[in-house]
Short mmCIF file of C-alpha atoms (C1' of nucleotides) in Angstrom, two decimals:
data_model
loop_
_atom_site.label_atom_id
_atom_site.label_comp_id
_atom_site.label_asym_id
_atom_site.label_seq_id
_atom_site.Cartn_x
_atom_site.Cartn_y
_atom_site.Cartn_z
CA MET A 1252 55.07 5.97 -83.00
CA GLN A 1253 56.03 5.53 -79.37
CA PRO A 1254 58.65 7.96 -78.05
CA PHE A 1255 61.88 6.59 -76.59
CA ARG A 1256 61.64 6.43 -72.80
CA ILE A 1257 64.85 7.77 -71.33
CA LEU A 1258 66.58 7.53 -67.95
CA ILE A 1259 69.41 9.98 -67.30
CA VAL A 1260 72.14 9.02 -64.81
CA ASP A 1261 74.82 11.55 -63.93
CA ASP A 1262 76.15 12.85 -60.64
CA HIS A 1263 76.27 16.45 -61.88
CA ALA A 1264 72.89 18.19 -61.83
CA HIS A 1265 73.92 20.64 -64.54
CA ALA A 1266 74.93 17.82 -66.82
CA ARG A 1267 71.54 16.16 -66.37
CA GLU A 1268 69.87 19.50 -67.00
CA ALA A 1269 71.87 20.06 -70.20
CA ILE A 1270 70.85 16.69 -71.56
CA ARG A 1271 67.25 17.23 -70.54
CA GLU A 1272 67.15 20.54 -72.40
CA ILE A 1273 68.53 19.00 -75.56
CA LEU A 1274 66.16 16.05 -75.52
CA GLU A 1275 63.08 18.11 -74.71
CA GLU A 1276 63.45 19.78 -78.06
CA HIS A 1277 62.76 16.44 -79.68
CA GLU A 1278 59.34 14.97 -79.15
CA ASP A 1279 60.42 11.42 -79.90
CA PHE A 1280 62.23 11.37 -76.53
CA VAL A 1281 60.54 11.41 -73.13
CA ILE A 1282 62.54 11.59 -69.91
CA LEU A 1283 61.25 9.22 -67.24
CA GLY A 1284 63.62 10.18 -64.47
CA GLU A 1285 67.12 11.01 -63.34
CA GLY A 1286 69.66 9.21 -61.15
CA ARG A 1287 72.87 10.37 -59.55
CA ASN A 1288 74.93 7.18 -59.42
CA GLY A 1289 75.10 3.56 -60.51
CA GLN A 1290 73.12 2.26 -57.58
CA GLU A 1291 70.28 4.65 -58.28
CA ALA A 1292 70.49 3.62 -61.91
CA ILE A 1293 69.77 0.00 -60.99
CA ASN A 1294 66.87 0.91 -58.70
CA LEU A 1295 65.34 3.33 -61.19
CA THR A 1296 65.66 0.82 -63.98
CA GLU A 1297 63.68 -1.75 -62.02
CA GLU A 1298 61.09 0.87 -61.21
CA LEU A 1299 60.72 2.70 -64.50
CA MET A 1300 61.83 0.18 -67.12
CA PRO A 1301 63.26 2.74 -69.55
CA ASP A 1302 64.08 1.95 -73.16
CA ILE A 1303 67.38 3.76 -72.98
CA ILE A 1304 69.68 4.75 -70.17
CA LEU A 1305 72.07 7.63 -70.69
CA MET A 1306 74.79 6.76 -68.19
CA ASP A 1307 77.79 8.74 -67.04
CA ILE A 1308 80.97 6.74 -66.49
CA GLN A 1309 82.55 8.58 -63.59
CA MET A 1310 80.16 8.60 -60.61
CA PRO A 1311 80.37 8.13 -56.85
CA VAL A 1312 79.00 5.07 -54.98
CA MET A 1313 78.94 2.94 -58.11
CA ASP A 1314 80.35 3.97 -61.47
CA GLY A 1315 78.60 3.66 -64.78
CA LEU A 1316 80.58 0.68 -66.05
CA GLU A 1317 79.76 -1.47 -63.05
CA ALA A 1318 76.11 -0.39 -63.16
CA THR A 1319 75.95 -1.16 -66.88
CA LYS A 1320 77.29 -4.64 -66.33
CA ARG A 1321 74.73 -5.39 -63.63
CA ILE A 1322 71.78 -3.88 -65.42
CA LYS A 1323 72.55 -5.74 -68.63
CA LEU A 1324 72.71 -8.92 -66.61
CA ILE A 1325 69.22 -8.47 -65.20
CA PHE A 1326 67.62 -6.55 -68.07
CA PRO A 1327 69.50 -7.48 -71.23
CA TYR A 1328 67.05 -5.67 -73.46
CA VAL A 1329 67.56 -2.25 -71.90
CA LYS A 1330 69.82 -0.12 -74.07
CA ILE A 1331 72.56 1.79 -72.34
CA VAL A 1332 74.50 4.64 -73.87
CA MET A 1333 77.55 5.83 -72.00
CA ILE A 1334 78.04 9.57 -71.78
CA THR A 1335 81.35 11.03 -70.75
CA VAL A 1336 83.70 13.95 -71.19
CA SER A 1337 86.53 11.52 -71.77
CA ASP A 1338 87.71 11.02 -75.31
CA ASP A 1339 89.99 8.20 -74.23
CA ILE A 1340 89.49 5.24 -76.50
CA THR A 1341 90.04 2.77 -73.67
CA ASP A 1342 86.96 4.05 -71.85
CA LEU A 1343 84.99 3.42 -74.99
CA PHE A 1344 86.20 -0.14 -75.27
CA ASP A 1345 85.52 -0.77 -71.61
CA ALA A 1346 81.98 0.51 -72.05
CA LEU A 1347 81.36 -1.78 -75.00
CA LYS A 1348 82.79 -4.73 -73.09
CA LYS A 1349 80.33 -4.11 -70.27
CA GLY A 1350 77.47 -4.28 -72.70
CA ALA A 1351 76.80 -0.65 -73.59
CA GLN A 1352 75.08 -0.08 -76.92
CA GLY A 1353 76.59 3.31 -77.55
CA TYR A 1354 79.04 5.96 -76.44
CA LEU A 1355 78.59 9.69 -76.66
CA LEU A 1356 80.70 12.63 -75.58
CA LYS A 1357 79.03 15.06 -73.20
CA ASN A 1358 80.43 18.34 -74.39
CA ILE A 1359 78.51 18.32 -77.63
CA GLN A 1360 75.34 20.19 -78.53
CA SER A 1361 75.21 19.41 -82.22
CA ASP A 1362 72.31 17.73 -83.95
CA ALA A 1363 74.64 14.87 -84.71
CA TRP A 1364 74.58 14.00 -81.00
CA VAL A 1365 70.82 13.45 -81.00
CA ASP A 1366 71.02 11.68 -84.32
CA HIS A 1367 73.52 9.22 -82.93
CA LEU A 1368 71.40 8.66 -79.85
CA ARG A 1369 68.36 8.01 -82.01
CA ALA A 1370 70.42 5.58 -84.06
CA PHE A 1371 71.47 3.67 -80.96
CA ALA A 1372 67.90 3.65 -79.70
CA SER A 1373 66.29 2.28 -82.82
CA ASP A 1374 69.06 0.18 -84.22
CA GLU A 1375 69.08 -3.49 -83.41
CA VAL A 1376 72.72 -4.13 -84.20
CA PRO A 1377 75.28 -3.34 -81.51
CA MET A 1378 77.71 -0.49 -82.06
CA SER A 1379 80.74 -1.76 -83.89
CA LYS A 1380 84.24 -0.54 -83.23
CA GLU A 1381 84.17 1.10 -86.65
CA ILE A 1382 81.21 3.27 -85.74
CA ALA A 1383 82.82 4.05 -82.42
CA PHE A 1384 85.94 5.28 -84.14
CA GLN A 1385 83.84 7.32 -86.52
CA ILE A 1386 82.04 9.05 -83.67
CA LEU A 1387 85.27 9.85 -81.92
CA LYS A 1388 86.72 11.07 -85.19
CA GLU A 1389 83.92 13.60 -85.64
CA PHE A 1390 85.31 15.56 -82.76
CA PRO A 1391 88.77 17.12 -83.14
CA GLN A 1392 89.78 16.71 -79.51
CA SER A 1393 89.73 12.93 -79.82
CA LYS A 1394 93.05 11.42 -79.00
CA ALA A 1395 94.90 9.25 -81.43
CA VAL A 1396 94.03 5.59 -81.28
CA THR A 1397 96.11 3.90 -78.64
CA LYS A 1398 97.76 0.59 -79.26
CA GLU A 1399 94.61 -1.36 -78.62
CA ASN A 1400 94.86 -3.56 -81.62
CA THR A 1401 98.05 -5.20 -80.46
CA PRO A 1402 97.46 -8.89 -81.05
CA LEU A 1403 98.43 -11.51 -78.54
CA SER A 1404 101.81 -13.11 -78.98
CA SER A 1405 101.94 -16.86 -79.49
CA ARG A 1406 103.20 -17.34 -75.95
CA GLU A 1407 100.35 -15.23 -74.60
CA LEU A 1408 97.88 -17.31 -76.60
CA GLU A 1409 99.38 -20.43 -75.09
CA VAL A 1410 98.97 -19.05 -71.57
CA LEU A 1411 95.43 -17.89 -72.40
CA GLN A 1412 94.37 -21.37 -73.42
CA LEU A 1413 95.78 -22.97 -70.31
CA VAL A 1414 94.10 -20.37 -68.11
CA ALA A 1415 90.81 -20.94 -69.90
CA LYS A 1416 91.13 -24.68 -69.37
CA GLY A 1417 91.02 -24.12 -65.63
CA LEU A 1418 94.68 -24.47 -64.67
CA SER A 1419 96.11 -22.37 -61.87
CA ASN A 1420 99.07 -20.09 -62.45
CA ARG A 1421 101.31 -22.59 -60.68
CA GLU A 1422 100.11 -25.43 -62.86
CA ILE A 1423 100.64 -23.35 -65.98
CA SER A 1424 104.14 -22.45 -64.87
CA GLU A 1425 104.98 -26.13 -64.42
CA THR A 1426 103.43 -27.05 -67.74
CA LEU A 1427 105.41 -24.43 -69.65
CA PHE A 1428 108.57 -24.73 -67.52
CA ILE A 1429 108.54 -21.06 -66.57
CA SER A 1430 108.15 -19.34 -63.23
CA GLU A 1431 104.79 -18.43 -61.77
CA HIS A 1432 105.91 -14.80 -61.90
CA THR A 1433 106.19 -15.07 -65.64
CA VAL A 1434 102.75 -16.58 -65.93
CA LYS A 1435 101.35 -13.69 -63.93
CA SER A 1436 103.17 -11.25 -66.18
CA HIS A 1437 101.72 -12.81 -69.29
CA LEU A 1438 98.24 -12.99 -67.82
CA LYS A 1439 98.40 -9.38 -66.75
CA ASN A 1440 99.31 -8.34 -70.28
CA ILE A 1441 96.61 -10.54 -71.78
CA LEU A 1442 93.88 -9.13 -69.55
CA SER A 1443 95.09 -5.63 -70.28
CA LYS A 1444 95.14 -6.12 -74.05
CA LEU A 1445 91.67 -7.65 -74.10
CA HIS A 1446 90.20 -5.23 -71.54
CA LEU A 1447 89.06 -8.03 -69.29
CA ASP A 1448 89.02 -8.18 -65.51
CA ASN A 1449 89.62 -11.79 -64.55
CA ARG A 1450 90.27 -15.30 -65.78
CA VAL A 1451 86.62 -16.28 -65.94
CA GLN A 1452 85.92 -13.46 -68.37
CA LEU A 1453 88.98 -14.58 -70.27
CA THR A 1454 87.47 -18.05 -70.42
CA ASN A 1455 84.31 -16.58 -71.88
CA TYR A 1456 86.41 -14.82 -74.48
CA ALA A 1457 88.27 -18.02 -75.30
CA PHE A 1458 85.05 -19.93 -75.85
CA GLN A 1459 83.46 -17.20 -77.93
CA GLN A 1460 86.56 -16.89 -80.10
CA GLY A 1461 86.79 -20.65 -80.49
CA LEU A 1462 90.20 -20.74 -78.86
CA ILE A 1463 89.11 -23.65 -76.71
CA ASN A 1464 86.14 -25.97 -76.83
CA MET B 85 97.56 -56.08 -86.05
CA GLN B 86 99.73 -53.77 -84.00
CA PRO B 87 99.92 -54.54 -80.28
CA PHE B 88 98.85 -51.92 -77.75
CA ARG B 89 101.88 -50.04 -76.44
CA ILE B 90 101.57 -49.70 -72.69
CA LEU B 91 103.14 -47.48 -70.03
CA ILE B 92 102.69 -48.56 -66.41
CA VAL B 93 102.82 -45.92 -63.68
CA ASP B 94 102.66 -46.99 -60.04
CA ASP B 95 104.82 -46.23 -57.03
CA HIS B 96 104.76 -49.83 -55.80
CA ALA B 97 107.17 -52.11 -57.65
CA HIS B 98 105.14 -55.21 -56.83
CA ALA B 99 102.03 -53.64 -58.29
CA ARG B 100 103.86 -52.86 -61.52
CA GLU B 101 105.21 -56.41 -61.57
CA ALA B 102 101.76 -57.89 -61.09
CA ILE B 103 100.36 -55.92 -63.99
CA ARG B 104 103.35 -56.78 -66.15
CA GLU B 105 102.85 -60.48 -65.50
CA ILE B 106 99.20 -60.32 -66.44
CA LEU B 107 99.79 -58.38 -69.63
CA GLU B 108 102.74 -60.49 -70.78
CA GLU B 109 100.36 -63.41 -71.10
CA HIS B 110 98.60 -61.50 -73.85
CA GLU B 111 100.56 -60.84 -76.97
CA ASP B 112 98.40 -57.92 -78.07
CA PHE B 113 99.99 -55.85 -75.29
CA VAL B 114 103.59 -54.70 -75.17
CA ILE B 115 105.00 -52.83 -72.18
CA LEU B 116 107.19 -49.89 -73.16
CA GLY B 117 108.25 -48.81 -69.71
CA GLU B 118 107.38 -48.14 -66.10
CA GLY B 119 107.16 -44.98 -64.02
CA ARG B 120 106.87 -44.42 -60.29
CA ASN B 121 104.94 -41.14 -60.07
CA GLY B 122 103.03 -38.55 -62.05
CA GLN B 123 106.08 -36.53 -62.98
CA GLU B 124 107.80 -39.60 -64.42
CA ALA B 125 104.58 -40.39 -66.24
CA ILE B 126 104.75 -37.05 -68.05
CA ASN B 127 108.40 -37.45 -68.97
CA LEU B 128 107.99 -41.06 -70.11
CA THR B 129 104.95 -40.16 -72.16
CA GLU B 130 106.93 -37.53 -74.07
CA GLU B 131 109.74 -40.02 -74.59
CA LEU B 132 107.87 -43.21 -75.40
CA MET B 133 104.53 -42.03 -76.79
CA PRO B 134 102.51 -44.98 -75.50
CA ASP B 135 99.03 -45.82 -76.71
CA ILE B 136 97.78 -46.44 -73.23
CA ILE B 137 98.92 -45.40 -69.79
CA LEU B 138 97.93 -47.51 -66.81
CA MET B 139 98.07 -44.94 -64.03
CA ASP B 140 97.80 -45.34 -60.30
CA ILE B 141 95.89 -42.60 -58.48
CA GLN B 142 97.74 -42.42 -55.17
CA MET B 143 101.41 -41.62 -55.81
CA PRO B 144 104.10 -39.40 -54.29
CA VAL B 145 105.53 -36.27 -55.98
CA MET B 146 102.55 -35.95 -58.31
CA ASP B 147 99.40 -38.06 -58.13
CA GLY B 148 97.74 -39.77 -61.03
CA LEU B 149 94.83 -37.37 -61.37
CA GLU B 150 97.06 -34.33 -61.74
CA ALA B 151 99.33 -36.19 -64.16
CA THR B 152 96.33 -37.31 -66.19
CA LYS B 153 95.08 -33.78 -66.49
CA ARG B 154 98.42 -32.50 -67.71
CA ILE B 155 99.11 -35.34 -70.10
CA LYS B 156 95.68 -35.06 -71.70
CA LEU B 157 96.32 -31.37 -72.17
CA ILE B 158 99.53 -31.96 -74.11
CA PHE B 159 98.71 -35.34 -75.69
CA PRO B 160 94.93 -35.56 -75.96
CA TYR B 161 95.07 -38.75 -77.99
CA VAL B 162 96.91 -40.80 -75.38
CA LYS B 163 94.50 -43.07 -73.52
CA ILE B 164 94.81 -43.19 -69.78
CA VAL B 165 93.27 -45.87 -67.60
CA MET B 166 93.31 -45.26 -63.87
CA ILE B 167 94.22 -48.22 -61.68
CA THR B 168 93.52 -48.16 -57.98
CA VAL B 169 92.60 -50.25 -54.98
CA SER B 170 89.91 -47.76 -54.13
CA ASP B 171 86.35 -48.71 -54.89
CA ASP B 172 85.13 -45.26 -53.97
CA ILE B 173 82.87 -43.95 -56.66
CA THR B 174 84.07 -40.39 -56.19
CA ASP B 175 87.60 -41.36 -57.25
CA LEU B 176 86.12 -42.80 -60.39
CA PHE B 177 84.25 -39.62 -61.22
CA ASP B 178 87.32 -37.53 -60.51
CA ALA B 179 89.33 -39.69 -62.89
CA LEU B 180 86.78 -39.31 -65.65
CA LYS B 181 86.67 -35.55 -65.11
CA LYS B 182 90.44 -35.34 -65.54
CA GLY B 183 90.13 -37.03 -68.88
CA ALA B 184 90.77 -40.70 -68.11
CA GLN B 185 89.31 -43.20 -70.58
CA GLY B 186 88.86 -46.00 -68.08
CA TYR B 187 89.04 -47.09 -64.49
CA LEU B 188 90.13 -50.49 -63.22
CA LEU B 189 90.55 -51.95 -59.76
CA LYS B 190 94.02 -53.28 -58.97
CA ASN B 191 93.19 -56.28 -56.85
CA ILE B 192 91.75 -58.29 -59.70
CA GLN B 193 93.35 -61.05 -61.73
CA SER B 194 90.35 -62.18 -63.73
CA ASP B 195 90.22 -62.30 -67.48
CA ALA B 196 87.53 -59.65 -67.30
CA TRP B 197 90.20 -57.20 -66.21
CA VAL B 198 92.18 -57.63 -69.40
CA ASP B 199 89.00 -57.63 -71.44
CA HIS B 200 88.01 -54.29 -70.01
CA LEU B 201 91.46 -52.89 -70.68
CA ARG B 202 91.30 -54.09 -74.26
CA ALA B 203 87.89 -52.48 -74.61
CA PHE B 204 89.21 -49.15 -73.36
CA ALA B 205 92.22 -49.43 -75.66
CA SER B 206 90.32 -50.13 -78.85
CA ASP B 207 87.11 -48.28 -78.22
CA GLU B 208 86.78 -44.78 -79.52
CA VAL B 209 83.93 -43.72 -77.31
CA PRO B 210 84.78 -42.55 -73.81
CA MET B 211 83.73 -44.65 -70.84
CA SER B 212 80.24 -43.69 -69.79
CA LYS B 213 79.07 -43.54 -66.23
CA GLU B 214 76.93 -46.59 -66.93
CA ILE B 215 79.91 -48.71 -67.87
CA ALA B 216 81.79 -47.40 -64.86
CA PHE B 217 78.99 -48.48 -62.58
CA GLN B 218 78.89 -51.84 -64.25
CA ILE B 219 82.59 -52.41 -63.67
CA LEU B 220 82.34 -51.46 -60.05
CA LYS B 221 79.30 -53.68 -59.71
CA GLU B 222 81.22 -56.72 -60.89
CA PHE B 223 83.14 -56.68 -57.67
CA PRO B 224 81.30 -57.27 -54.41
CA GLN B 225 83.44 -54.94 -52.33
CA SER B 226 82.23 -51.92 -54.26
CA LYS B 227 80.58 -49.39 -52.06
CA ALA B 228 77.06 -48.22 -52.63
CA VAL B 229 76.66 -45.33 -55.02
CA THR B 230 77.03 -42.07 -53.16
CA LYS B 231 74.75 -39.16 -53.78
CA GLU B 232 76.59 -38.08 -56.90
CA ASN B 233 73.57 -37.61 -59.07
CA THR B 234 72.13 -34.85 -56.96
CA PRO B 235 71.10 -32.18 -59.44
CA LEU B 236 71.74 -28.52 -58.86
CA SER B 237 68.98 -26.54 -57.21
CA SER B 238 67.55 -23.58 -59.09
CA ARG B 239 69.36 -21.19 -56.80
CA GLU B 240 72.62 -23.02 -57.40
CA LEU B 241 72.04 -22.81 -61.12
CA GLU B 242 71.49 -19.10 -60.78
CA VAL B 243 74.76 -18.67 -58.91
CA LEU B 244 76.54 -20.90 -61.41
CA GLN B 245 75.50 -18.72 -64.32
CA LEU B 246 76.62 -15.53 -62.62
CA VAL B 247 79.96 -17.08 -61.70
CA ALA B 248 80.43 -18.27 -65.28
CA LYS B 249 79.68 -14.79 -66.57
CA GLY B 250 82.73 -13.49 -64.75
CA LEU B 251 81.18 -11.85 -61.70
CA SER B 252 82.99 -11.91 -58.37
CA ASN B 253 81.36 -13.39 -55.28
CA ARG B 254 80.74 -9.89 -53.98
CA GLU B 255 79.07 -8.82 -57.19
CA ILE B 256 76.91 -11.93 -57.17
CA SER B 257 75.90 -11.33 -53.58
CA GLU B 258 74.80 -7.80 -54.46
CA THR B 259 72.95 -8.98 -57.53
CA LEU B 260 71.00 -11.63 -55.65
CA PHE B 261 70.63 -9.60 -52.44
CA ILE B 262 72.30 -12.25 -50.30
CA SER B 263 75.52 -12.21 -48.32
CA GLU B 264 78.87 -13.08 -49.82
CA HIS B 265 79.04 -15.96 -47.31
CA THR B 266 75.99 -17.47 -48.89
CA VAL B 267 77.41 -17.12 -52.35
CA LYS B 268 80.54 -18.94 -51.20
CA SER B 269 78.39 -21.62 -49.65
CA HIS B 270 76.46 -22.18 -52.85
CA LEU B 271 79.60 -22.17 -54.95
CA LYS B 272 81.27 -24.68 -52.67
CA ASN B 273 78.29 -27.01 -53.03
CA ILE B 274 78.18 -26.54 -56.77
CA LEU B 275 81.87 -27.34 -57.22
CA SER B 276 81.50 -30.34 -54.99
CA LYS B 277 78.47 -31.71 -56.82
CA LEU B 278 80.12 -31.30 -60.22
CA HIS B 279 83.57 -32.49 -59.06
CA LEU B 280 85.23 -29.33 -60.26
CA ASP B 281 88.08 -27.40 -58.68
CA ASN B 282 87.54 -23.76 -59.49
CA ARG B 283 85.30 -21.22 -61.19
CA VAL B 284 87.10 -21.37 -64.52
CA GLN B 285 86.40 -25.08 -64.79
CA LEU B 286 82.83 -24.27 -63.83
CA THR B 287 82.74 -21.78 -66.69
CA ASN B 288 83.90 -24.50 -69.06
CA TYR B 289 81.11 -26.70 -67.77
CA ALA B 290 78.57 -23.92 -68.23
CA PHE B 291 79.59 -23.36 -71.83
CA GLN B 292 79.65 -27.05 -72.67
CA GLN B 293 76.22 -27.57 -71.13
CA GLY B 294 74.84 -24.54 -72.89
CA LEU B 295 74.01 -22.84 -69.60
CA ILE B 296 75.57 -19.62 -70.87
CA ASN B 297 76.67 -18.45 -74.26
"C1'" DT C 281 53.04 -33.27 -39.61
"C1'" DT C 282 57.42 -34.47 -39.69
"C1'" DA C 283 61.67 -35.38 -41.92
"C1'" DA C 284 64.63 -33.95 -45.60
"C1'" DA C 285 66.38 -30.62 -48.57
"C1'" DA C 286 67.39 -25.95 -49.71
"C1'" DA C 287 68.77 -21.46 -48.57
"C1'" DT C 288 70.74 -18.58 -45.62
"C1'" DC C 289 74.74 -16.63 -42.71
"C1'" DA C 290 79.00 -16.84 -39.90
"C1'" DC C 291 83.87 -17.63 -38.63
"C1'" DT C 292 88.68 -19.04 -39.39
"C1'" DC C 293 92.41 -20.03 -42.15
"C1'" DT C 294 95.35 -20.75 -46.29
"C1'" DT C 295 96.12 -20.21 -50.97
"C1'" DT C 296 95.57 -17.88 -55.18
"C1'" DA C 297 94.73 -14.00 -58.05
"C1'" DG C 298 95.48 -9.64 -59.52
"C1'" DA C 299 97.42 -4.58 -59.50
"C1'" DG C 300 101.51 -2.06 -59.95
"C1'" DG C 301 106.13 -1.54 -60.70
"C1'" DT C 302 110.90 -2.77 -62.40
"C1'" DA C 303 114.50 -5.24 -64.78
"C1'" DT C 304 117.14 -8.48 -67.71
"C1'" DT C 305 117.84 -11.23 -71.77
"C1'" DA C 306 116.95 -12.87 -76.25
"C1'" DT C 307 115.61 -12.11 -80.82
"C1'" DG C 308 114.02 -10.76 -85.03
"C1'" DG C 309 113.51 -6.73 -88.31
"C1'" DA C 310 114.63 -2.32 -90.35
"C1'" DT D 253 123.92 -2.71 -85.95
"C1'" DC D 254 120.36 -0.86 -83.38
"C1'" DC D 255 115.72 -0.78 -81.87
"C1'" DA D 256 111.39 -2.74 -80.58
"C1'" DT D 257 109.15 -6.53 -78.94
"C1'" DA D 258 108.73 -10.70 -76.55
"C1'" DA D 259 109.78 -13.56 -72.89
"C1'" DT D 260 111.50 -14.04 -68.71
"C1'" DA D 261 111.73 -13.04 -63.59
"C1'" DC D 262 111.29 -10.62 -59.12
"C1'" DC D 263 109.16 -7.54 -55.66
"C1'" DT D 264 105.30 -5.73 -52.71
"C1'" DC D 265 100.70 -5.40 -51.50
"C1'" DT D 266 95.64 -6.07 -51.43
"C1'" DA D 267 91.71 -8.53 -52.69
"C1'" DA D 268 89.50 -12.63 -53.73
"C1'" DA D 269 88.86 -17.43 -53.72
"C1'" DG D 270 88.40 -21.63 -51.63
"C1'" DA D 271 88.58 -25.35 -47.65
"C1'" DG D 272 86.62 -26.64 -43.45
"C1'" DT D 273 83.02 -26.42 -39.95
"C1'" DG D 274 78.85 -25.29 -37.97
"C1'" DA D 275 74.31 -23.45 -37.48
"C1'" DT D 276 69.59 -21.44 -38.35
"C1'" DT D 277 65.52 -20.84 -41.00
"C1'" DT D 278 62.48 -21.81 -44.72
"C1'" DT D 279 60.53 -24.76 -48.02
"C1'" DT D 280 59.19 -29.01 -49.88
"C1'" DA D 281 57.89 -33.57 -50.11
"C1'" DA D 282 56.76 -37.99 -48.07
#
DNA sequence: TTAAAAATCACTCTTTAGAGGTATTATGGA
DNA sequence: TCCATAATACCTCTAAAGAGTGATTTTTAA
């Protein structure tokens, strides 16, 4: 049984040390190295080829979300678990959107923490939102679920489809007989609801959801 | 046998008249109305619901390509045949990209012209590039085929996939270790080769070609 | 080995996109 | 009837995208 080969990325040395101490108690984990920011994470990943990266979200130079996106693009098979002190559900969703396999809170020293990590490491299926909620629910300081599940309105769906077809905001405004300001307003709300960054990502979403073809 | 219901859109009255005269000799065509620009084409389409629109490319207010794109978006089943004096192959490709079913040269009064129109009107399959070439080849003034078939280079394909995944030019440049200028250069060439306008349309292309998923 | 193609980078300029905020008007439910 | 949501619109500001041109280097193929 091969141990899981771990890379730890966090800008705080004490945080890295805390994780190291926890994992060293378990012989199915071996720590390959440590990085201090997203850029180092990319370089170390190329160099060490870890099985799992434990990645902080908030970091200088390049944050963990950006690094996750880039690493997953180059090395899709590397598993990345976000670690953070934040119990904000939006951070969790953002992490999943970027391709993270898991999400763990930092300020935990329970056995459950290692169990979850082991589950992420060995499991083939990606972490569902249900499991994510469950993890957050285990810890009392988790905030209530924010209004993430707000569905798109029919007008927003209409705008989404036109955006995903390649029309500019001006063209959409002329198609729907509304002002370009309004189109921008709708698009802003759409991107916010879906936790996406730009219209190309929205186009990906539209294709994957079968909203266009 | 129902006749084909035609809408003619051209900014030159004499051009519309010429087409009307040709079509009135054939009783399987009936002309519903005439428009003078792309905007009128949209309005008249909503009002008259023609089977086929004969659409000029060069027009004031809104040109035929833009109008074609918008009409096909709202009324995908309406057939649009571009009519133009241009024998430039790039115009033809642009027309097909916007969703036109056919492409006919204006300065023709042969029976073949009407035959082609009838073929477009009754045929379910979209006009292939081969047929387009054949039509242009029937007329001696057609220019030689431009370098349209140039395939994408491997580097261009690489950039295409990153663009279609939602990365910004800056992010792509950092991923590929090249300058943002170079990324822009590649993207410009890609869009030009594929006759696309922006990165969202490129994303559509990537999905439809199975280049990403 | 030489010509063509591909890849690279640069500069300017204009348009578009996107973040952030605010506000008004319908409108449909509770 | 009142409240929440949706749809509309405007504002400022910054970043990004895209058009146009040109140029150098490397690679590939004839």
